[in-house]
């Protein structure tokens, strides 16, 4: 293993640790935050920080791991595609959930200073 591959693997491992921290922060937020909308934010932090970054780390580790042979390209490619899908779909799904919850008036966002959605609905 040359120095470049070692650096790539080290940075991939660092991204795995960032993912662990993201999952912990998201889990604490889900337990401690007061209402649905803020907990939804914590869930998104857990999805992006706890899934996207570790998948990027797996991509880098697979790219730098010579012992995997030709399979490393399959692992790196599939984890990169999965990370890209999570980066696109997690915020979109969160937005759809928040908008549906707001429109159904199941949960009220508080504390709020300005409600742009309410202003748009009167226009």
PDB file of C-alpha atoms in Angstrom:
ATOM      1  CA  UNK A   1       0.000   0.000   0.000  1.00  0.00           C
ATOM      2  CA  UNK A   2       1.501   3.284  -1.029  1.00  0.00           C
ATOM      3  CA  UNK A   3       1.154   6.622   0.765  1.00  0.00           C
ATOM      4  CA  UNK A   4      -1.693   7.864  -1.449  1.00  0.00           C
ATOM      5  CA  UNK A   5      -3.818   4.782  -0.732  1.00  0.00           C
ATOM      6  CA  UNK A   6      -3.075   5.052   2.993  1.00  0.00           C
ATOM      7  CA  UNK A   7      -4.237   8.674   3.015  1.00  0.00           C
ATOM      8  CA  UNK A   8      -7.419   7.777   1.149  1.00  0.00           C
ATOM      9  CA  UNK A   9      -8.176   4.939   3.568  1.00  0.00           C
ATOM     10  CA  UNK A  10      -7.450   7.208   6.566  1.00  0.00           C
ATOM     11  CA  UNK A  11      -9.791   9.906   5.251  1.00  0.00           C
ATOM     12  CA  UNK A  12     -12.451   7.233   4.626  1.00  0.00           C
ATOM     13  CA  UNK A  13     -12.114   6.051   8.214  1.00  0.00           C
ATOM     14  CA  UNK A  14     -12.430   9.659   9.368  1.00  0.00           C
ATOM     15  CA  UNK A  15     -15.710   9.939   7.433  1.00  0.00           C
ATOM     16  CA  UNK A  16     -16.936   6.785   9.174  1.00  0.00           C
ATOM     17  CA  UNK A  17     -16.252   8.433  12.544  1.00  0.00           C
ATOM     18  CA  UNK A  18     -18.085  11.569  11.364  1.00  0.00           C
ATOM     19  CA  UNK A  19     -21.021   9.283  10.554  1.00  0.00           C
ATOM     20  CA  UNK A  20     -21.026   7.868  14.074  1.00  0.00           C
ATOM     21  CA  UNK A  21     -21.066  11.384  15.521  1.00  0.00           C
ATOM     22  CA  UNK A  22     -23.870  12.369  13.117  1.00  0.00           C
ATOM     23  CA  UNK A  23     -25.942   9.397  14.229  1.00  0.00           C
ATOM     24  CA  UNK A  24     -25.378  10.241  17.901  1.00  0.00           C
ATOM     25  CA  UNK A  25     -26.373  13.874  17.380  1.00  0.00           C
ATOM     26  CA  UNK A  26     -29.456  12.826  15.418  1.00  0.00           C
ATOM     27  CA  UNK A  27     -30.476  10.313  18.097  1.00  0.00           C
ATOM     28  CA  UNK A  28     -30.041  12.852  20.890  1.00  0.00           C
ATOM     29  CA  UNK A  29     -32.056  15.368  18.911  1.00  0.00           C
ATOM     30  CA  UNK A  30     -34.857  12.868  18.394  1.00  0.00           C
ATOM     31  CA  UNK A  31     -35.005  12.326  22.145  1.00  0.00           C
ATOM     32  CA  UNK A  32     -34.625  15.914  23.299  1.00  0.00           C
ATOM     33  CA  UNK A  33     -36.328  18.148  20.721  1.00  0.00           C
ATOM     34  CA  UNK A  34     -39.838  19.357  21.596  1.00  0.00           C
ATOM     35  CA  UNK A  35     -42.027  18.953  18.496  1.00  0.00           C
ATOM     36  CA  UNK A  36     -42.370  17.116  15.209  1.00  0.00           C
ATOM     37  CA  UNK A  37     -40.715  19.700  12.987  1.00  0.00           C
ATOM     38  CA  UNK A  38     -37.561  20.021  15.044  1.00  0.00           C
ATOM     39  CA  UNK A  39     -37.367  16.237  15.473  1.00  0.00           C
ATOM     40  CA  UNK A  40     -37.665  15.918  11.716  1.00  0.00           C
ATOM     41  CA  UNK A  41     -34.600  18.130  11.452  1.00  0.00           C
ATOM     42  CA  UNK A  42     -32.757  15.800  13.821  1.00  0.00           C
ATOM     43  CA  UNK A  43     -33.809  12.803  11.732  1.00  0.00           C
ATOM     44  CA  UNK A  44     -32.388  14.479   8.636  1.00  0.00           C
ATOM     45  CA  UNK A  45     -29.123  15.119  10.447  1.00  0.00           C
ATOM     46  CA  UNK A  46     -29.043  11.429  11.314  1.00  0.00           C
ATOM     47  CA  UNK A  47     -29.765  10.441   7.712  1.00  0.00           C
ATOM     48  CA  UNK A  48     -27.212  12.723   6.101  1.00  0.00           C
ATOM     49  CA  UNK A  49     -24.561  12.577   8.815  1.00  0.00           C
ATOM     50  CA  UNK A  50     -25.184   8.957   9.692  1.00  0.00           C
ATOM     51  CA  UNK A  51     -25.558   7.473   6.212  1.00  0.00           C
ATOM     52  CA  UNK A  52     -24.155   9.833   3.577  1.00  0.00           C
ATOM     53  CA  UNK A  53     -20.748  10.462   5.131  1.00  0.00           C
ATOM     54  CA  UNK A  54     -20.072   6.831   6.073  1.00  0.00           C
ATOM     55  CA  UNK A  55     -20.977   5.730   2.553  1.00  0.00           C
ATOM     56  CA  UNK A  56     -18.498   8.251   1.180  1.00  0.00           C
ATOM     57  CA  UNK A  57     -15.992   6.807   3.638  1.00  0.00           C
ATOM     58  CA  UNK A  58     -16.682   3.287   2.378  1.00  0.00           C
ATOM     59  CA  UNK A  59     -16.173   4.577  -1.161  1.00  0.00           C
ATOM     60  CA  UNK A  60     -12.758   5.948  -0.252  1.00  0.00           C
ATOM     61  CA  UNK A  61     -11.751   2.876   1.733  1.00  0.00           C
ATOM     62  CA  UNK A  62     -12.754   0.569  -1.127  1.00  0.00           C
ATOM     63  CA  UNK A  63     -10.916   2.773  -3.608  1.00  0.00           C
ATOM     64  CA  UNK A  64      -7.747   2.634  -1.530  1.00  0.00           C
ATOM     65  CA  UNK A  65      -7.909  -1.045  -0.576  1.00  0.00           C
ATOM     66  CA  UNK A  66      -5.725  -3.078  -2.904  1.00  0.00           C
ATOM     67  CA  UNK A  67      -6.591  -6.423  -1.302  1.00  0.00           C
ATOM     68  CA  UNK A  68     -10.167  -6.299  -2.676  1.00  0.00           C
ATOM     69  CA  UNK A  69      -8.958  -6.648  -6.248  1.00  0.00           C
ATOM     70  CA  UNK A  70     -11.530  -5.937  -8.932  1.00  0.00           C
ATOM     71  CA  UNK A  71     -14.376  -6.010  -6.401  1.00  0.00           C
ATOM     72  CA  UNK A  72     -13.247  -2.679  -4.968  1.00  0.00           C
ATOM     73  CA  UNK A  73     -14.693  -0.851  -7.973  1.00  0.00           C
ATOM     74  CA  UNK A  74     -18.075  -2.498  -7.433  1.00  0.00           C
ATOM     75  CA  UNK A  75     -18.051  -1.604  -3.731  1.00  0.00           C
ATOM     76  CA  UNK A  76     -16.858   1.949  -4.357  1.00  0.00           C
ATOM     77  CA  UNK A  77     -19.336   2.546  -7.169  1.00  0.00           C
ATOM     78  CA  UNK A  78     -22.353   1.118  -5.409  1.00  0.00           C
ATOM     79  CA  UNK A  79     -21.666   3.007  -2.183  1.00  0.00           C
ATOM     80  CA  UNK A  80     -21.141   6.253  -4.129  1.00  0.00           C
ATOM     81  CA  UNK A  81     -24.433   5.794  -5.977  1.00  0.00           C
ATOM     82  CA  UNK A  82     -26.227   4.989  -2.716  1.00  0.00           C
ATOM     83  CA  UNK A  83     -24.721   8.058  -1.034  1.00  0.00           C
ATOM     84  CA  UNK A  84     -25.829  10.226  -3.951  1.00  0.00           C
ATOM     85  CA  UNK A  85     -29.374   8.886  -3.725  1.00  0.00           C
ATOM     86  CA  UNK A  86     -29.484   9.512   0.018  1.00  0.00           C
ATOM     87  CA  UNK A  87     -28.200  13.064  -0.485  1.00  0.00           C
ATOM     88  CA  UNK A  88     -31.003  13.738  -2.958  1.00  0.00           C
ATOM     89  CA  UNK A  89     -33.892  11.797  -1.414  1.00  0.00           C
ATOM     90  CA  UNK A  90     -33.473  12.438   2.338  1.00  0.00           C
ATOM     91  CA  UNK A  91     -34.016  16.222   2.202  1.00  0.00           C
ATOM     92  CA  UNK A  92     -36.792  15.810  -0.366  1.00  0.00           C
ATOM     93  CA  UNK A  93     -38.624  13.295   1.797  1.00  0.00           C
ATOM     94  CA  UNK A  94     -38.167  15.438   4.874  1.00  0.00           C
ATOM     95  CA  UNK A  95     -39.583  18.442   3.057  1.00  0.00           C
ATOM     96  CA  UNK A  96     -42.594  16.431   1.876  1.00  0.00           C
ATOM     97  CA  UNK A  97     -43.266  15.155   5.407  1.00  0.00           C
ATOM     98  CA  UNK A  98     -42.972  18.625   6.930  1.00  0.00           C
ATOM     99  CA  UNK A  99     -45.240  20.188   4.321  1.00  0.00           C
ATOM    100  CA  UNK A 100     -47.889  17.458   4.667  1.00  0.00           C
ATOM    101  CA  UNK A 101     -47.828  17.747   8.456  1.00  0.00           C
ATOM    102  CA  UNK A 102     -48.121  21.530   8.298  1.00  0.00           C
ATOM    103  CA  UNK A 103     -51.010  21.442   5.846  1.00  0.00           C
ATOM    104  CA  UNK A 104     -52.916  18.802   7.848  1.00  0.00           C
ATOM    105  CA  UNK A 105     -52.474  20.916  11.009  1.00  0.00           C
ATOM    106  CA  UNK A 106     -51.541  17.829  13.034  1.00  0.00           C
ATOM    107  CA  UNK A 107     -48.627  19.617  14.689  1.00  0.00           C
ATOM    108  CA  UNK A 108     -47.970  23.327  15.029  1.00  0.00           C
ATOM    109  CA  UNK A 109     -44.464  24.691  14.537  1.00  0.00           C
ATOM    110  CA  UNK A 110     -43.355  26.627  17.582  1.00  0.00           C
ATOM    111  CA  UNK A 111     -41.733  28.912  18.501  1.00  0.00           C
ATOM    112  CA  UNK A 112     -42.117  30.766  15.251  1.00  0.00           C
ATOM    113  CA  UNK A 113     -41.281  34.289  14.299  1.00  0.00           C
ATOM    114  CA  UNK A 114     -42.471  34.319  10.688  1.00  0.00           C
ATOM    115  CA  UNK A 115     -44.674  31.748   8.995  1.00  0.00           C
ATOM    116  CA  UNK A 116     -43.972  31.960   5.265  1.00  0.00           C
ATOM    117  CA  UNK A 117     -46.231  29.011   4.445  1.00  0.00           C
ATOM    118  CA  UNK A 118     -49.243  30.701   6.029  1.00  0.00           C
ATOM    119  CA  UNK A 119     -48.461  33.887   4.123  1.00  0.00           C
ATOM    120  CA  UNK A 120     -48.364  31.942   0.859  1.00  0.00           C
ATOM    121  CA  UNK A 121     -51.666  30.193   1.489  1.00  0.00           C
ATOM    122  CA  UNK A 122     -53.585  33.505   1.743  1.00  0.00           C
ATOM    123  CA  UNK A 123     -52.324  34.780  -1.594  1.00  0.00           C
TER     124      UNK A 123
END
